[in-house]
């Protein structure tokens, strides 16, 4: 899933990959490497935010003082090992490690701005080990607050070249909410086919403005010849999944 920003100026030269070294996060990093190759990106930043473990029981005193320096050392060592694992796959791509005390969700925009990151790639899952659950919740938080596009990689997803792209659209305030420049950049770099999908049921979301908003989107995407699909279904997620499979969609934009 690609959660796009509204930035008017948009490139994909630098990719930021937050990682907690879980299998889900490692899989997202592999996705980022392949994405970088297709998008001709030249830099991937692996970002690990470390922090002291939370105190679950306030009535229990910590027997040992948390060693922040040791946390920092562990973070840096794990990042270096990770870089060595990815290097053979990254011909022509610079790998950079950033280790910082804090949390991914709170610090993500500052890290992106400081390192000129153009896009974020993260893994997400709702179950499994604690680390994987945390990276999942962070991905949702990051997608809401990030000022650059966020690609959320489902667990176990294997990268395939981006040839079909879906834009899920509700045709509400199209000009203000559609990340047109980001979509154009993506389509220009990949040559992908664009599907615009609207899911409604019994015209509950249809309004007098809908025809105009549809025309507006078509005008904004002039030259890219999107294929439109209007689905009547009470199950939004189910409908999106069905057409994604039917059209062999490689990336969903929302």
Short mmCIF file of C-alpha atoms in Angstrom, two decimals:
data_model
loop_
_atom_site.label_atom_id
_atom_site.label_comp_id
_atom_site.label_asym_id
_atom_site.label_seq_id
_atom_site.Cartn_x
_atom_site.Cartn_y
_atom_site.Cartn_z
CA UNK A 1 0.00 0.00 0.00
CA UNK A 2 1.29 3.44 -0.90
CA UNK A 3 0.10 6.27 1.34
CA UNK A 4 1.01 9.33 -0.69
CA UNK A 5 1.70 12.86 0.44
CA UNK A 6 0.50 16.12 -1.08
CA UNK A 7 3.98 17.42 -1.88
CA UNK A 8 4.09 19.35 -5.12
CA UNK A 9 7.82 18.81 -5.55
CA UNK A 10 8.47 15.09 -5.61
CA UNK A 11 11.32 12.70 -6.33
CA UNK A 12 12.24 9.24 -5.09
CA UNK A 13 16.02 9.45 -4.87
CA UNK A 14 16.30 8.76 -1.13
CA UNK A 15 14.31 6.04 0.66
CA UNK A 16 14.03 5.91 4.44
CA UNK A 17 13.46 2.46 5.96
CA UNK A 18 12.61 2.44 9.69
CA UNK A 19 13.63 -0.90 11.17
CA UNK A 20 13.41 -2.72 14.49
CA UNK A 21 15.25 -5.74 13.00
CA UNK A 22 12.10 -7.91 13.10
CA UNK A 23 11.42 -10.24 10.17
CA UNK A 24 8.62 -7.92 9.03
CA UNK A 25 10.97 -4.94 9.00
CA UNK A 26 13.68 -6.91 7.19
CA UNK A 27 11.20 -7.93 4.53
CA UNK A 28 10.23 -4.27 4.07
CA UNK A 29 13.91 -3.41 3.61
CA UNK A 30 14.23 -6.03 0.87
CA UNK A 31 11.15 -4.51 -0.76
CA UNK A 32 12.80 -1.08 -0.51
CA UNK A 33 15.95 -2.33 -2.25
CA UNK A 34 13.97 -3.67 -5.21
CA UNK A 35 11.78 -0.56 -5.30
CA UNK A 36 14.92 1.61 -5.33
CA UNK A 37 16.29 -0.28 -8.32
CA UNK A 38 13.10 0.18 -10.35
CA UNK A 39 12.74 3.84 -9.35
CA UNK A 40 16.45 4.53 -9.91
CA UNK A 41 16.85 5.70 -6.32
CA UNK A 42 20.47 6.07 -5.24
CA UNK A 43 20.27 6.10 -1.44
CA UNK A 44 18.60 3.96 1.23
CA UNK A 45 18.68 5.04 4.86
CA UNK A 46 18.13 2.39 7.53
CA UNK A 47 16.73 4.11 10.62
CA UNK A 48 16.51 2.51 14.04
CA UNK A 49 14.90 4.43 16.91
CA UNK A 50 15.82 2.90 20.25
CA UNK A 51 14.44 3.71 23.68
CA UNK A 52 14.27 2.40 27.22
CA UNK A 53 11.69 -0.35 27.70
CA UNK A 54 8.43 0.88 29.25
CA UNK A 55 7.66 0.16 32.90
CA UNK A 56 4.57 -2.04 32.84
CA UNK A 57 3.95 -2.11 36.61
CA UNK A 58 4.39 1.27 38.28
CA UNK A 59 4.55 -0.46 41.66
CA UNK A 60 7.72 -2.27 40.67
CA UNK A 61 10.99 -0.42 40.89
CA UNK A 62 13.60 -1.07 38.21
CA UNK A 63 16.33 -3.19 39.73
CA UNK A 64 18.84 -2.06 37.14
CA UNK A 65 19.24 1.34 35.59
CA UNK A 66 18.75 1.16 31.84
CA UNK A 67 22.08 1.65 30.07
CA UNK A 68 21.29 4.07 27.25
CA UNK A 69 24.81 3.79 25.89
CA UNK A 70 24.39 0.02 25.60
CA UNK A 71 21.09 0.51 23.77
CA UNK A 72 22.86 2.87 21.38
CA UNK A 73 25.69 0.38 20.85
CA UNK A 74 23.28 -2.47 20.18
CA UNK A 75 21.36 -0.33 17.71
CA UNK A 76 24.49 0.68 15.81
CA UNK A 77 25.86 -2.87 15.72
CA UNK A 78 22.58 -4.30 14.46
CA UNK A 79 22.37 -1.62 11.77
CA UNK A 80 25.90 -2.41 10.60
CA UNK A 81 25.10 -6.14 10.39
CA UNK A 82 21.94 -5.33 8.46
CA UNK A 83 23.85 -3.14 6.02
CA UNK A 84 26.36 -5.91 5.39
CA UNK A 85 23.50 -8.29 4.60
CA UNK A 86 21.92 -5.87 2.12
CA UNK A 87 25.11 -4.63 0.42
CA UNK A 88 25.37 -7.46 -2.13
CA UNK A 89 21.87 -6.52 -3.36
CA UNK A 90 22.52 -2.79 -3.62
CA UNK A 91 24.69 -2.20 -6.66
CA UNK A 92 24.81 1.55 -7.22
CA UNK A 93 22.77 2.30 -4.11
CA UNK A 94 24.35 3.92 -1.05
CA UNK A 95 23.33 2.38 2.28
CA UNK A 96 23.34 4.68 5.29
CA UNK A 97 22.59 3.83 8.92
CA UNK A 98 20.97 6.21 11.40
CA UNK A 99 20.55 5.31 15.05
CA UNK A 100 18.71 7.69 17.34
CA UNK A 101 17.10 7.66 20.77
CA UNK A 102 13.36 8.19 20.41
CA UNK A 103 10.38 6.71 18.62
CA UNK A 104 9.72 6.28 14.91
CA UNK A 105 6.31 7.93 14.85
CA UNK A 106 7.36 11.04 16.78
CA UNK A 107 10.68 11.61 15.04
CA UNK A 108 9.95 10.58 11.47
CA UNK A 109 9.44 14.03 9.91
CA UNK A 110 12.55 15.42 11.59
CA UNK A 111 14.63 12.48 10.34
CA UNK A 112 13.21 12.80 6.82
CA UNK A 113 13.89 16.53 6.69
CA UNK A 114 17.43 16.21 8.04
CA UNK A 115 18.32 13.49 5.52
CA UNK A 116 16.21 14.70 2.58
CA UNK A 117 14.25 11.46 2.43
CA UNK A 118 11.69 11.37 -0.38
CA UNK A 119 9.71 8.27 0.58
CA UNK A 120 9.35 5.92 3.57
CA UNK A 121 9.09 2.14 3.28
CA UNK A 122 7.81 0.23 6.33
CA UNK A 123 6.54 -3.21 7.22
CA UNK A 124 3.23 -3.79 8.96
CA UNK A 125 1.50 -6.66 10.72
CA UNK A 126 -1.14 -6.92 13.40
CA UNK A 127 0.03 -10.07 15.11
CA UNK A 128 3.13 -12.01 16.00
CA UNK A 129 6.11 -11.12 18.12
CA UNK A 130 6.11 -7.89 20.11
CA UNK A 131 8.66 -6.21 17.83
CA UNK A 132 6.51 -6.96 14.78
CA UNK A 133 3.38 -5.68 16.49
CA UNK A 134 5.16 -2.44 17.38
CA UNK A 135 6.44 -1.84 13.87
CA UNK A 136 2.91 -2.45 12.66
CA UNK A 137 1.40 0.19 14.89
CA UNK A 138 4.22 2.58 14.03
CA UNK A 139 3.49 2.14 10.32
CA UNK A 140 -0.09 3.26 10.84
CA UNK A 141 1.00 6.23 12.95
CA UNK A 142 3.71 7.21 10.50
CA UNK A 143 1.33 7.08 7.54
CA UNK A 144 -0.92 9.59 9.30
CA UNK A 145 1.73 12.16 10.17
CA UNK A 146 4.47 11.76 7.57
CA UNK A 147 5.12 14.65 5.24
CA UNK A 148 6.50 12.33 2.54
CA UNK A 149 4.81 9.32 0.91
CA UNK A 150 4.77 6.07 2.90
CA UNK A 151 4.84 2.61 1.35
CA UNK A 152 3.42 0.02 3.75
CA UNK A 153 4.56 -3.52 2.95
CA UNK A 154 2.33 -6.37 4.15
CA UNK A 155 4.09 -9.23 5.96
CA UNK A 156 5.59 -11.75 3.57
CA UNK A 157 4.95 -9.57 0.52
CA UNK A 158 7.52 -10.16 -2.21
CA UNK A 159 8.45 -7.32 -4.53
CA UNK A 160 7.22 -7.49 -8.09
CA UNK A 161 7.96 -4.86 -10.69
CA UNK A 162 5.34 -2.13 -10.52
CA UNK A 163 3.29 -2.46 -13.71
CA UNK A 164 -0.28 -1.96 -12.44
CA UNK A 165 -1.19 0.70 -9.91
CA UNK A 166 -4.55 1.30 -8.23
CA UNK A 167 -5.76 4.63 -6.86
CA UNK A 168 -8.60 4.15 -4.36
CA UNK A 169 -10.64 7.34 -4.62
CA UNK A 170 -13.86 8.57 -2.96
CA UNK A 171 -14.16 11.57 -5.33
CA UNK A 172 -14.32 14.04 -2.47
CA UNK A 173 -12.28 17.24 -2.76
CA UNK A 174 -10.17 15.60 -5.45
CA UNK A 175 -7.97 18.63 -6.19
CA UNK A 176 -7.07 19.09 -2.52
CA UNK A 177 -6.55 15.45 -1.53
CA UNK A 178 -5.10 13.66 -4.56
CA UNK A 179 -1.28 13.52 -4.57
CA UNK A 180 -1.15 14.11 -8.31
CA UNK A 181 2.56 14.92 -8.56
CA UNK A 182 3.54 11.84 -6.59
CA UNK A 183 1.31 9.66 -8.77
CA UNK A 184 2.70 11.17 -11.96
CA UNK A 185 6.27 10.63 -10.79
CA UNK A 186 5.50 7.01 -10.00
CA UNK A 187 3.81 6.41 -13.35
CA UNK A 188 6.56 8.20 -15.26
CA UNK A 189 9.29 6.12 -13.62
CA UNK A 190 7.51 2.76 -13.94
CA UNK A 191 5.34 3.16 -17.04
CA UNK A 192 2.59 1.48 -15.01
CA UNK A 193 -1.08 1.26 -15.93
CA UNK A 194 -3.34 3.24 -13.58
CA UNK A 195 -6.70 1.99 -12.30
CA UNK A 196 -8.95 4.41 -10.42
CA UNK A 197 -11.33 2.51 -8.15
CA UNK A 198 -14.34 3.88 -6.30
CA UNK A 199 -16.25 1.68 -3.85
CA UNK A 200 -19.74 2.71 -2.76
CA UNK A 201 -22.98 0.98 -1.82
CA UNK A 202 -26.45 2.07 -2.93
CA UNK A 203 -24.96 5.45 -3.90
CA UNK A 204 -24.62 6.46 -0.25
CA UNK A 205 -21.56 8.56 -1.00
CA UNK A 206 -22.80 9.91 -4.32
CA UNK A 207 -23.44 13.65 -4.19
CA UNK A 208 -24.26 16.41 -6.68
CA UNK A 209 -20.52 17.17 -6.74
CA UNK A 210 -19.45 13.63 -7.69
CA UNK A 211 -19.67 14.07 -11.50
CA UNK A 212 -17.61 17.27 -11.30
CA UNK A 213 -15.04 15.62 -8.96
CA UNK A 214 -14.75 12.71 -11.40
CA UNK A 215 -14.15 15.15 -14.25
CA UNK A 216 -11.62 17.02 -12.11
CA UNK A 217 -9.59 13.86 -11.41
CA UNK A 218 -9.62 12.91 -15.08
CA UNK A 219 -8.35 16.41 -15.91
CA UNK A 220 -5.57 16.21 -13.31
CA UNK A 221 -4.45 12.84 -14.70
CA UNK A 222 -4.72 13.91 -18.33
CA UNK A 223 -2.29 11.98 -20.49
CA UNK A 224 -2.12 8.94 -18.19
CA UNK A 225 -5.36 7.37 -19.44
CA UNK A 226 -6.60 5.87 -16.16
CA UNK A 227 -9.10 3.03 -16.28
CA UNK A 228 -12.09 3.71 -13.99
CA UNK A 229 -13.99 1.13 -11.96
CA UNK A 230 -17.07 1.97 -9.88
CA UNK A 231 -17.98 -0.87 -7.52
CA UNK A 232 -21.21 -1.27 -5.56
CA UNK A 233 -20.20 -3.21 -2.46
CA UNK A 234 -20.74 -2.72 1.29
CA UNK A 235 -17.33 -4.28 1.98
CA UNK A 236 -14.72 -1.69 0.97
CA UNK A 237 -11.66 -3.80 1.82
CA UNK A 238 -13.10 -6.91 0.19
CA UNK A 239 -13.92 -5.00 -3.00
CA UNK A 240 -10.48 -3.41 -3.17
CA UNK A 241 -8.80 -6.79 -2.66
CA UNK A 242 -10.90 -8.47 -5.34
CA UNK A 243 -10.13 -5.93 -8.03
CA UNK A 244 -6.48 -5.79 -6.98
CA UNK A 245 -6.24 -9.53 -7.60
CA UNK A 246 -8.30 -9.37 -10.80
CA UNK A 247 -6.13 -6.61 -12.27
CA UNK A 248 -2.90 -7.96 -10.76
CA UNK A 249 -2.25 -4.67 -9.02
CA UNK A 250 1.27 -4.23 -7.64
CA UNK A 251 0.66 -1.08 -5.60
CA UNK A 252 -2.43 0.51 -4.02
CA UNK A 253 -2.47 4.27 -3.50
CA UNK A 254 -4.81 5.78 -0.93
#
